mmCIF file with all atom_site columns, C-alpha atoms in Angstrom:
data_model
loop_
_atom_site.group_PDB
_atom_site.id
_atom_site.type_symbol
_atom_site.label_atom_id
_atom_site.label_alt_id
_atom_site.label_comp_id
_atom_site.label_asym_id
_atom_site.label_entity_id
_atom_site.label_seq_id
_atom_site.pdbx_PDB_ins_code
_atom_site.Cartn_x
_atom_site.Cartn_y
_atom_site.Cartn_z
_atom_site.occupancy
_atom_site.B_iso_or_equiv
_atom_site.pdbx_formal_charge
_atom_site.auth_seq_id
_atom_site.auth_comp_id
_atom_site.auth_asym_id
_atom_site.auth_atom_id
_atom_site.pdbx_PDB_model_num
ATOM 1   C CA . MET W 1 1   ? -3.433  3.249   13.851  1.00 96.00 ? 159 MET W CA 1
ATOM 2   C CA . LYS W 1 2   ? -5.503  5.491   12.098  1.00 97.00 ? 160 LYS W CA 1
ATOM 3   C CA . TYR W 1 3   ? -7.348  5.046   9.191   1.00 97.00 ? 161 TYR W CA 1
ATOM 4   C CA . GLY W 1 4   ? -9.743  7.515   6.745   1.00 96.00 ? 162 GLY W CA 1
ATOM 5   C CA . GLN W 1 5   ? -11.624 4.418   5.638   1.00 97.00 ? 163 GLN W CA 1
ATOM 6   C CA . ILE W 1 6   ? -11.810 1.422   4.802   1.00 98.00 ? 164 ILE W CA 1
ATOM 7   C CA . ARG W 1 7   ? -13.599 0.075   1.030   1.00 97.00 ? 165 ARG W CA 1
ATOM 8   C CA . LYS W 1 8   ? -14.670 -2.803  0.628   1.00 98.00 ? 166 LYS W CA 1
ATOM 9   C CA . MET W 1 9   ? -14.512 -3.239  -3.091  1.00 98.00 ? 167 MET W CA 1
ATOM 10  C CA . ASP W 1 10  ? -12.297 -1.673  -4.919  1.00 96.00 ? 168 ASP W CA 1
ATOM 11  C CA . ILE W 1 11  ? -11.238 -1.072  -8.388  1.00 94.00 ? 169 ILE W CA 1
ATOM 12  C CA . ALA W 1 12  ? -8.688  1.291   -8.543  1.00 89.00 ? 170 ALA W CA 1
ATOM 13  C CA . ASN W 1 13  ? -5.708  -0.149  -6.370  1.00 93.00 ? 171 ASN W CA 1
ATOM 14  C CA . GLY W 1 14  ? -4.722  -3.189  -7.516  1.00 93.00 ? 172 GLY W CA 1
ATOM 15  C CA . PRO W 1 15  ? -5.839  -5.771  -9.732  1.00 94.00 ? 173 PRO W CA 1
ATOM 16  C CA . GLY W 1 16  ? -9.550  -7.539  -9.471  1.00 96.00 ? 174 GLY W CA 1
ATOM 17  C CA . ILE W 1 17  ? -11.553 -6.097  -7.258  1.00 97.00 ? 175 ILE W CA 1
ATOM 18  C CA . ARG W 1 18  ? -9.333  -5.794  -3.851  1.00 98.00 ? 176 ARG W CA 1
ATOM 19  C CA . THR W 1 19  ? -10.174 -4.407  -0.618  1.00 98.00 ? 177 THR W CA 1
ATOM 20  C CA . SER W 1 20  ? -8.288  -1.347  0.082   1.00 98.00 ? 178 SER W CA 1
ATOM 21  C CA . VAL W 1 21  ? -6.980  0.676   4.038   1.00 98.00 ? 179 VAL W CA 1
ATOM 22  C CA . PHE W 1 22  ? -6.252  4.044   3.780   1.00 96.00 ? 180 PHE W CA 1
ATOM 23  C CA . VAL W 1 23  ? -3.941  4.440   6.858   1.00 97.00 ? 181 VAL W CA 1
ATOM 24  C CA . THR W 1 24  ? -3.293  8.484   8.009   1.00 96.00 ? 182 THR W CA 1
ATOM 25  C CA . GLY W 1 25  ? -0.407  10.235  8.787   1.00 93.00 ? 183 GLY W CA 1
ATOM 26  C CA . CYS W 1 26  ? 1.923   11.191  5.950   1.00 91.00 ? 184 CYS W CA 1
ATOM 27  C CA . THR W 1 27  ? 4.978   13.282  6.035   1.00 89.00 ? 185 THR W CA 1
ATOM 28  C CA . HIS W 1 28  ? 6.069   13.298  2.568   1.00 85.00 ? 186 HIS W CA 1
ATOM 29  C CA . HIS W 1 29  ? 3.222   16.059  1.321   1.00 83.00 ? 187 HIS W CA 1
ATOM 30  C CA . CYS W 1 30  ? 3.074   15.464  -2.139  1.00 77.00 ? 188 CYS W CA 1
ATOM 31  C CA . TYR W 1 31  ? 1.683   18.152  -4.407  1.00 75.00 ? 189 TYR W CA 1
ATOM 32  C CA . ASN W 1 32  ? -1.785  17.890  -5.587  1.00 75.00 ? 190 ASN W CA 1
ATOM 33  C CA . CYS W 1 33  ? -1.759  14.856  -3.184  1.00 74.00 ? 191 CYS W CA 1
ATOM 34  C CA . PHE W 1 34  ? -5.217  13.391  -3.450  1.00 73.00 ? 192 PHE W CA 1
ATOM 35  C CA . ASN W 1 35  ? -6.352  12.139  -0.070  1.00 81.00 ? 193 ASN W CA 1
ATOM 36  C CA . GLU W 1 36  ? -5.101  15.526  1.342   1.00 81.00 ? 194 GLU W CA 1
ATOM 37  C CA . ALA W 1 37  ? -6.387  15.135  4.462   1.00 85.00 ? 195 ALA W CA 1
ATOM 38  C CA . TYR W 1 38  ? -4.789  11.621  5.249   1.00 88.00 ? 196 TYR W CA 1
ATOM 39  C CA . GLN W 1 39  ? -2.034  13.672  6.077   1.00 88.00 ? 197 GLN W CA 1
ATOM 40  C CA . ASP W 1 40  ? -2.493  14.313  9.472   1.00 90.00 ? 198 ASP W CA 1
ATOM 41  C CA . PRO W 1 41  ? -2.124  11.252  11.620  1.00 89.00 ? 199 PRO W CA 1
ATOM 42  C CA . ALA W 1 42  ? -4.447  12.858  14.105  1.00 92.00 ? 200 ALA W CA 1
ATOM 43  C CA . PHE W 1 43  ? -7.460  12.665  11.528  1.00 94.00 ? 201 PHE W CA 1
ATOM 44  C CA . GLY W 1 44  ? -9.324  9.478   10.867  1.00 96.00 ? 202 GLY W CA 1
ATOM 45  C CA . THR W 1 45  ? -10.503 6.738   13.070  1.00 97.00 ? 203 THR W CA 1
ATOM 46  C CA . GLU W 1 46  ? -8.107  4.361   15.699  1.00 98.00 ? 204 GLU W CA 1
ATOM 47  C CA . TRP W 1 47  ? -7.719  1.258   14.394  1.00 98.00 ? 205 TRP W CA 1
ATOM 48  C CA . THR W 1 48  ? -9.104  -2.181  16.645  1.00 98.00 ? 206 THR W CA 1
ATOM 49  C CA . ASP W 1 49  ? -9.597  -5.470  16.331  1.00 98.00 ? 207 ASP W CA 1
ATOM 50  C CA . ALA W 1 50  ? -12.630 -5.334  15.136  1.00 98.00 ? 208 ALA W CA 1
ATOM 51  C CA . GLU W 1 51  ? -11.632 -3.391  11.799  1.00 98.00 ? 209 GLU W CA 1
ATOM 52  C CA . THR W 1 52  ? -8.961  -6.213  11.261  1.00 98.00 ? 210 THR W CA 1
ATOM 53  C CA . GLU W 1 53  ? -11.741 -9.139  11.168  1.00 98.00 ? 211 GLU W CA 1
ATOM 54  C CA . ARG W 1 54  ? -13.312 -7.040  9.086   1.00 98.00 ? 212 ARG W CA 1
ATOM 55  C CA . ILE W 1 55  ? -11.222 -6.811  5.987   1.00 98.00 ? 213 ILE W CA 1
ATOM 56  C CA . ILE W 1 56  ? -10.399 -10.673 6.774   1.00 98.00 ? 214 ILE W CA 1
ATOM 57  C CA . GLY W 1 57  ? -14.079 -11.286 6.646   1.00 98.00 ? 215 GLY W CA 1
ATOM 58  C CA . TYR W 1 58  ? -13.955 -9.268  3.170   1.00 98.00 ? 216 TYR W CA 1
ATOM 59  C CA . LEU W 1 59  ? -10.747 -11.089 1.911   1.00 98.00 ? 217 LEU W CA 1
ATOM 60  C CA . LYS W 1 60  ? -12.120 -14.443 2.242   1.00 98.00 ? 218 LYS W CA 1
ATOM 61  C CA . ASP W 1 61  ? -15.248 -13.596 -0.225  1.00 97.00 ? 219 ASP W CA 1
ATOM 62  C CA . LYS W 1 62  ? -13.949 -15.026 -3.330  1.00 95.00 ? 220 LYS W CA 1
ATOM 63  C CA . THR W 1 63  ? -14.728 -12.545 -5.293  1.00 96.00 ? 221 THR W CA 1
ATOM 64  C CA . ILE W 1 64  ? -12.202 -10.072 -3.787  1.00 98.00 ? 222 ILE W CA 1
ATOM 65  C CA . ALA W 1 65  ? -8.553  -10.155 -5.592  1.00 97.00 ? 223 ALA W CA 1
ATOM 66  C CA . GLY W 1 66  ? -6.438  -9.028  -2.422  1.00 98.00 ? 224 GLY W CA 1
ATOM 67  C CA . LEU W 1 67  ? -5.933  -6.267  0.189   1.00 98.00 ? 225 LEU W CA 1
ATOM 68  C CA . THR W 1 68  ? -4.318  -3.083  -0.508  1.00 98.00 ? 226 THR W CA 1
ATOM 69  C CA . LEU W 1 69  ? -2.414  -0.728  1.921   1.00 98.00 ? 227 LEU W CA 1
ATOM 70  C CA . LEU W 1 70  ? -2.095  2.968   1.138   1.00 95.00 ? 228 LEU W CA 1
ATOM 71  C CA . GLY W 1 71  ? -3.223  6.073   2.536   1.00 90.00 ? 229 GLY W CA 1
ATOM 72  C CA . GLY W 1 72  ? -1.376  8.197   4.325   1.00 92.00 ? 230 GLY W CA 1
ATOM 73  C CA . GLU W 1 73  ? 1.641   6.609   4.314   1.00 95.00 ? 231 GLU W CA 1
ATOM 74  C CA . PRO W 1 74  ? 1.436   3.080   5.259   1.00 97.00 ? 232 PRO W CA 1
ATOM 75  C CA . MET W 1 75  ? 5.089   2.797   6.300   1.00 97.00 ? 233 MET W CA 1
ATOM 76  C CA . GLN W 1 76  ? 5.062   5.568   8.940   1.00 96.00 ? 234 GLN W CA 1
ATOM 77  C CA . ASN W 1 77  ? 2.494   3.345   10.037  1.00 97.00 ? 235 ASN W CA 1
ATOM 78  C CA . THR W 1 78  ? 4.595   0.146   10.562  1.00 97.00 ? 236 THR W CA 1
ATOM 79  C CA . GLU W 1 79  ? 4.011   -0.482  14.957  1.00 97.00 ? 237 GLU W CA 1
ATOM 80  C CA . GLY W 1 80  ? 0.575   -0.607  13.444  1.00 97.00 ? 238 GLY W CA 1
ATOM 81  C CA . LEU W 1 81  ? 0.399   -1.949  10.153  1.00 98.00 ? 239 LEU W CA 1
ATOM 82  C CA . ILE W 1 82  ? 3.054   -5.382  11.454  1.00 98.00 ? 240 ILE W CA 1
ATOM 83  C CA . PRO W 1 83  ? 0.079   -6.800  13.650  1.00 98.00 ? 241 PRO W CA 1
ATOM 84  C CA . VAL W 1 84  ? -2.466  -6.152  11.050  1.00 98.00 ? 242 VAL W CA 1
ATOM 85  C CA . LEU W 1 85  ? -0.813  -8.079  8.497   1.00 98.00 ? 243 LEU W CA 1
ATOM 86  C CA . GLU W 1 86  ? 0.779   -10.808 10.517  1.00 98.00 ? 244 GLU W CA 1
ATOM 87  C CA . THR W 1 87  ? -2.954  -11.656 11.673  1.00 98.00 ? 245 THR W CA 1
ATOM 88  C CA . VAL W 1 88  ? -4.296  -11.589 7.912   1.00 98.00 ? 246 VAL W CA 1
ATOM 89  C CA . ARG W 1 89  ? -1.303  -13.727 6.222   1.00 98.00 ? 247 ARG W CA 1
ATOM 90  C CA . LYS W 1 90  ? -2.558  -16.899 9.044   1.00 98.00 ? 248 LYS W CA 1
ATOM 91  C CA . ALA W 1 91  ? -6.297  -16.761 8.628   1.00 98.00 ? 249 ALA W CA 1
ATOM 92  C CA . VAL W 1 92  ? -6.202  -16.289 5.072   1.00 98.00 ? 250 VAL W CA 1
ATOM 93  C CA . GLU W 1 93  ? -4.676  -16.462 1.694   1.00 97.00 ? 251 GLU W CA 1
ATOM 94  C CA . THR W 1 94  ? -4.746  -13.555 -0.315  1.00 97.00 ? 252 THR W CA 1
ATOM 95  C CA . ASN W 1 95  ? -1.996  -11.028 -2.317  1.00 96.00 ? 253 ASN W CA 1
ATOM 96  C CA . ILE W 1 96  ? -1.186  -7.937  -0.257  1.00 98.00 ? 254 ILE W CA 1
ATOM 97  C CA . TRP W 1 97  ? -0.175  -4.310  -2.076  1.00 98.00 ? 255 TRP W CA 1
ATOM 98  C CA . ILE W 1 98  ? 0.844   -1.956  -0.272  1.00 97.00 ? 256 ILE W CA 1
ATOM 99  C CA . TYR W 1 99  ? 1.736   2.099   -1.911  1.00 95.00 ? 257 TYR W CA 1
ATOM 100 C CA . SER W 1 100 ? 4.723   4.412   -0.803  1.00 95.00 ? 258 SER W CA 1
ATOM 101 C CA . GLY W 1 101 ? 6.243   7.238   -1.105  1.00 91.00 ? 259 GLY W CA 1
ATOM 102 C CA . TYR W 1 102 ? 9.746   5.585   -0.247  1.00 92.00 ? 260 TYR W CA 1
ATOM 103 C CA . ILE W 1 103 ? 12.031  4.133   -2.975  1.00 87.00 ? 261 ILE W CA 1
ATOM 104 C CA . TYR W 1 104 ? 12.591  1.039   -2.526  1.00 86.00 ? 262 TYR W CA 1
ATOM 105 C CA . GLU W 1 105 ? 16.082  1.316   -1.201  1.00 86.00 ? 263 GLU W CA 1
ATOM 106 C CA . GLU W 1 106 ? 15.190  3.678   1.909   1.00 89.00 ? 264 GLU W CA 1
ATOM 107 C CA . LEU W 1 107 ? 13.126  0.818   3.186   1.00 91.00 ? 265 LEU W CA 1
ATOM 108 C CA . ILE W 1 108 ? 15.199  -2.211  3.632   1.00 91.00 ? 266 ILE W CA 1
ATOM 109 C CA . LYS W 1 109 ? 17.118  0.221   5.193   1.00 93.00 ? 267 LYS W CA 1
ATOM 110 C CA . ASN W 1 110 ? 14.585  0.018   8.251   1.00 96.00 ? 268 ASN W CA 1
ATOM 111 C CA . GLU W 1 111 ? 14.204  -2.606  10.091  1.00 96.00 ? 269 GLU W CA 1
ATOM 112 C CA . ASP W 1 112 ? 10.259  -2.237  10.426  1.00 97.00 ? 270 ASP W CA 1
ATOM 113 C CA . ARG W 1 113 ? 9.700   -0.673  7.501   1.00 96.00 ? 271 ARG W CA 1
ATOM 114 C CA . LYS W 1 114 ? 11.101  -3.798  6.268   1.00 95.00 ? 272 LYS W CA 1
ATOM 115 C CA . LYS W 1 115 ? 9.050   -6.343  7.995   1.00 97.00 ? 273 LYS W CA 1
ATOM 116 C CA . LEU W 1 116 ? 5.907   -4.715  6.664   1.00 98.00 ? 274 LEU W CA 1
ATOM 117 C CA . LEU W 1 117 ? 7.576   -4.572  3.068   1.00 96.00 ? 275 LEU W CA 1
ATOM 118 C CA . SER W 1 118 ? 8.382   -8.191  3.549   1.00 96.00 ? 276 SER W CA 1
ATOM 119 C CA . LEU W 1 119 ? 4.812   -9.453  4.382   1.00 98.00 ? 277 LEU W CA 1
ATOM 120 C CA . CYS W 1 120 ? 3.838   -7.636  0.922   1.00 98.00 ? 278 CYS W CA 1
ATOM 121 C CA . ASP W 1 121 ? 4.142   -9.175  -2.478  1.00 97.00 ? 279 ASP W CA 1
ATOM 122 C CA . VAL W 1 122 ? 3.763   -5.734  -4.546  1.00 96.00 ? 280 VAL W CA 1
ATOM 123 C CA . LEU W 1 123 ? 5.239   -2.335  -4.278  1.00 95.00 ? 281 LEU W CA 1
ATOM 124 C CA . VAL W 1 124 ? 3.934   0.729   -5.661  1.00 93.00 ? 282 VAL W CA 1
ATOM 125 C CA . ARG W 1 125 ? 6.336   3.021   -4.992  1.00 89.00 ? 283 ARG W CA 1
ATOM 126 C CA . PRO W 1 126 ? 7.897   6.298   -4.639  1.00 88.00 ? 284 PRO W CA 1
ATOM 127 C CA . SER W 1 127 ? 5.629   9.414   -4.397  1.00 84.00 ? 285 SER W CA 1
ATOM 128 C CA . PHE W 1 128 ? 3.513   10.870  -6.764  1.00 83.00 ? 286 PHE W CA 1
ATOM 129 C CA . LYS W 1 129 ? 4.582   13.440  -9.009  1.00 88.00 ? 287 LYS W CA 1
ATOM 130 C CA . ASP W 1 130 ? 1.619   15.675  -10.338 1.00 87.00 ? 288 ASP W CA 1
ATOM 131 C CA . GLU W 1 131 ? 4.815   17.157  -13.134 1.00 92.00 ? 289 GLU W CA 1
ATOM 132 C CA . LEU W 1 132 ? 4.978   13.496  -14.863 1.00 92.00 ? 290 LEU W CA 1
ATOM 133 C CA . LYS W 1 133 ? 0.806   12.466  -13.777 1.00 89.00 ? 291 LYS W CA 1
ATOM 134 C CA . ASP W 1 134 ? 0.070   9.722   -16.281 1.00 90.00 ? 292 ASP W CA 1
ATOM 135 C CA . PRO W 1 135 ? -3.595  8.288   -16.368 1.00 88.00 ? 293 PRO W CA 1
ATOM 136 C CA . GLY W 1 136 ? -3.140  5.804   -19.028 1.00 87.00 ? 294 GLY W CA 1
ATOM 137 C CA . LEU W 1 137 ? -0.208  3.921   -16.316 1.00 88.00 ? 295 LEU W CA 1
ATOM 138 C CA . TYR W 1 138 ? -1.517  0.440   -14.223 1.00 86.00 ? 296 TYR W CA 1
ATOM 139 C CA . PHE W 1 139 ? -2.063  1.245   -10.395 1.00 90.00 ? 297 PHE W CA 1
ATOM 140 C CA . ARG W 1 140 ? -0.194  4.142   -10.432 1.00 88.00 ? 298 ARG W CA 1
ATOM 141 C CA . GLY W 1 141 ? -0.582  7.524   -11.036 1.00 85.00 ? 299 GLY W CA 1
ATOM 142 C CA . SER W 1 142 ? 2.952   9.050   -12.649 1.00 88.00 ? 300 SER W CA 1
ATOM 143 C CA . SER W 1 143 ? 5.703   7.501   -14.542 1.00 89.00 ? 301 SER W CA 1
ATOM 144 C CA . ASN W 1 144 ? 8.342   7.611   -11.800 1.00 89.00 ? 302 ASN W CA 1
ATOM 145 C CA . GLN W 1 145 ? 6.475   5.366   -10.065 1.00 89.00 ? 303 GLN W CA 1
ATOM 146 C CA . ARG W 1 146 ? 7.104   1.708   -9.486  1.00 90.00 ? 304 ARG W CA 1
ATOM 147 C CA . VAL W 1 147 ? 5.040   -1.303  -9.504  1.00 92.00 ? 305 VAL W CA 1
ATOM 148 C CA . ILE W 1 148 ? 7.616   -4.195  -7.468  1.00 92.00 ? 306 ILE W CA 1
ATOM 149 C CA . ASP W 1 149 ? 7.578   -7.818  -7.350  1.00 95.00 ? 307 ASP W CA 1
ATOM 150 C CA . ILE W 1 150 ? 8.456   -7.931  -3.252  1.00 95.00 ? 308 ILE W CA 1
ATOM 151 C CA . PRO W 1 151 ? 9.501   -11.743 -3.257  1.00 95.00 ? 309 PRO W CA 1
ATOM 152 C CA . ARG W 1 152 ? 11.191  -11.480 -5.843  1.00 94.00 ? 310 ARG W CA 1
ATOM 153 C CA . THR W 1 153 ? 13.025  -8.274  -5.411  1.00 92.00 ? 311 THR W CA 1
ATOM 154 C CA . LEU W 1 154 ? 13.536  -9.689  -1.911  1.00 90.00 ? 312 LEU W CA 1
ATOM 155 C CA . ALA W 1 155 ? 15.320  -12.710 -3.327  1.00 92.00 ? 313 ALA W CA 1
ATOM 156 C CA . SER W 1 156 ? 17.212  -11.774 -6.078  1.00 92.00 ? 314 SER W CA 1
ATOM 157 C CA . GLY W 1 157 ? 18.620  -7.551  -4.822  1.00 86.00 ? 315 GLY W CA 1
ATOM 158 C CA . GLU W 1 158 ? 17.882  -6.057  -7.409  1.00 86.00 ? 316 GLU W CA 1
ATOM 159 C CA . ALA W 1 159 ? 14.063  -4.814  -8.145  1.00 86.00 ? 317 ALA W CA 1
ATOM 160 C CA . VAL W 1 160 ? 12.173  -7.069  -10.177 1.00 91.00 ? 318 VAL W CA 1
ATOM 161 C CA . LEU W 1 161 ? 9.454   -5.331  -11.709 1.00 89.00 ? 319 LEU W CA 1
ATOM 162 C CA . LEU W 1 162 ? 6.099   -5.986  -12.683 1.00 87.00 ? 320 LEU W CA 1
ATOM 163 C CA . TRP W 1 163 ? 4.741   -3.967  -15.519 1.00 73.00 ? 321 TRP W CA 1
ATOM 164 C CA . PRO W 1 164 ? 7.693   -2.438  -16.539 1.00 67.00 ? 322 PRO W CA 1
ATOM 165 C CA . ASP W 1 165 ? 6.280   -0.475  -19.555 1.00 65.00 ? 323 ASP W CA 1
ATOM 166 C CA . GLY W 1 166 ? 3.921   1.183   -16.889 1.00 56.00 ? 324 GLY W CA 1
ATOM 167 C CA . ARG W 1 167 ? 0.722   -0.275  -19.281 1.00 55.00 ? 325 ARG W CA 1
#
């Protein structure tokens, strides 16, 4: 797995000050994607155990509210991200947000994507739509995107939204 960047402190991709990991590789190719360079799976730096230890160190800082995964497309990086999140979950108590262009129903049909989803707390989905862009929305760029409580959704079988009105 490759990544484009790790932000120790990020305030745009979830509540509070968060650590954000931007993986590379995405086949969605959303129009006006804000991370177009990260669509290329060959772009970026190879992930190693050192990066996992670095983000765990960041997450131990009491000012960090959680971890956010985005990219690129995290759900196209399950092979790399699942072991990272399993290690993070064992090392530190934190909440994990994940952004994906896939809809929830697609994710739960794929064993690896469902596993990655189960290691996270909040899903922001699906792909950004330029024609629905709304800078006033919480933690997402367009009005078609939803912020989903993953544990409650997996338990009930139906999407449980955080901020149903988007603001």
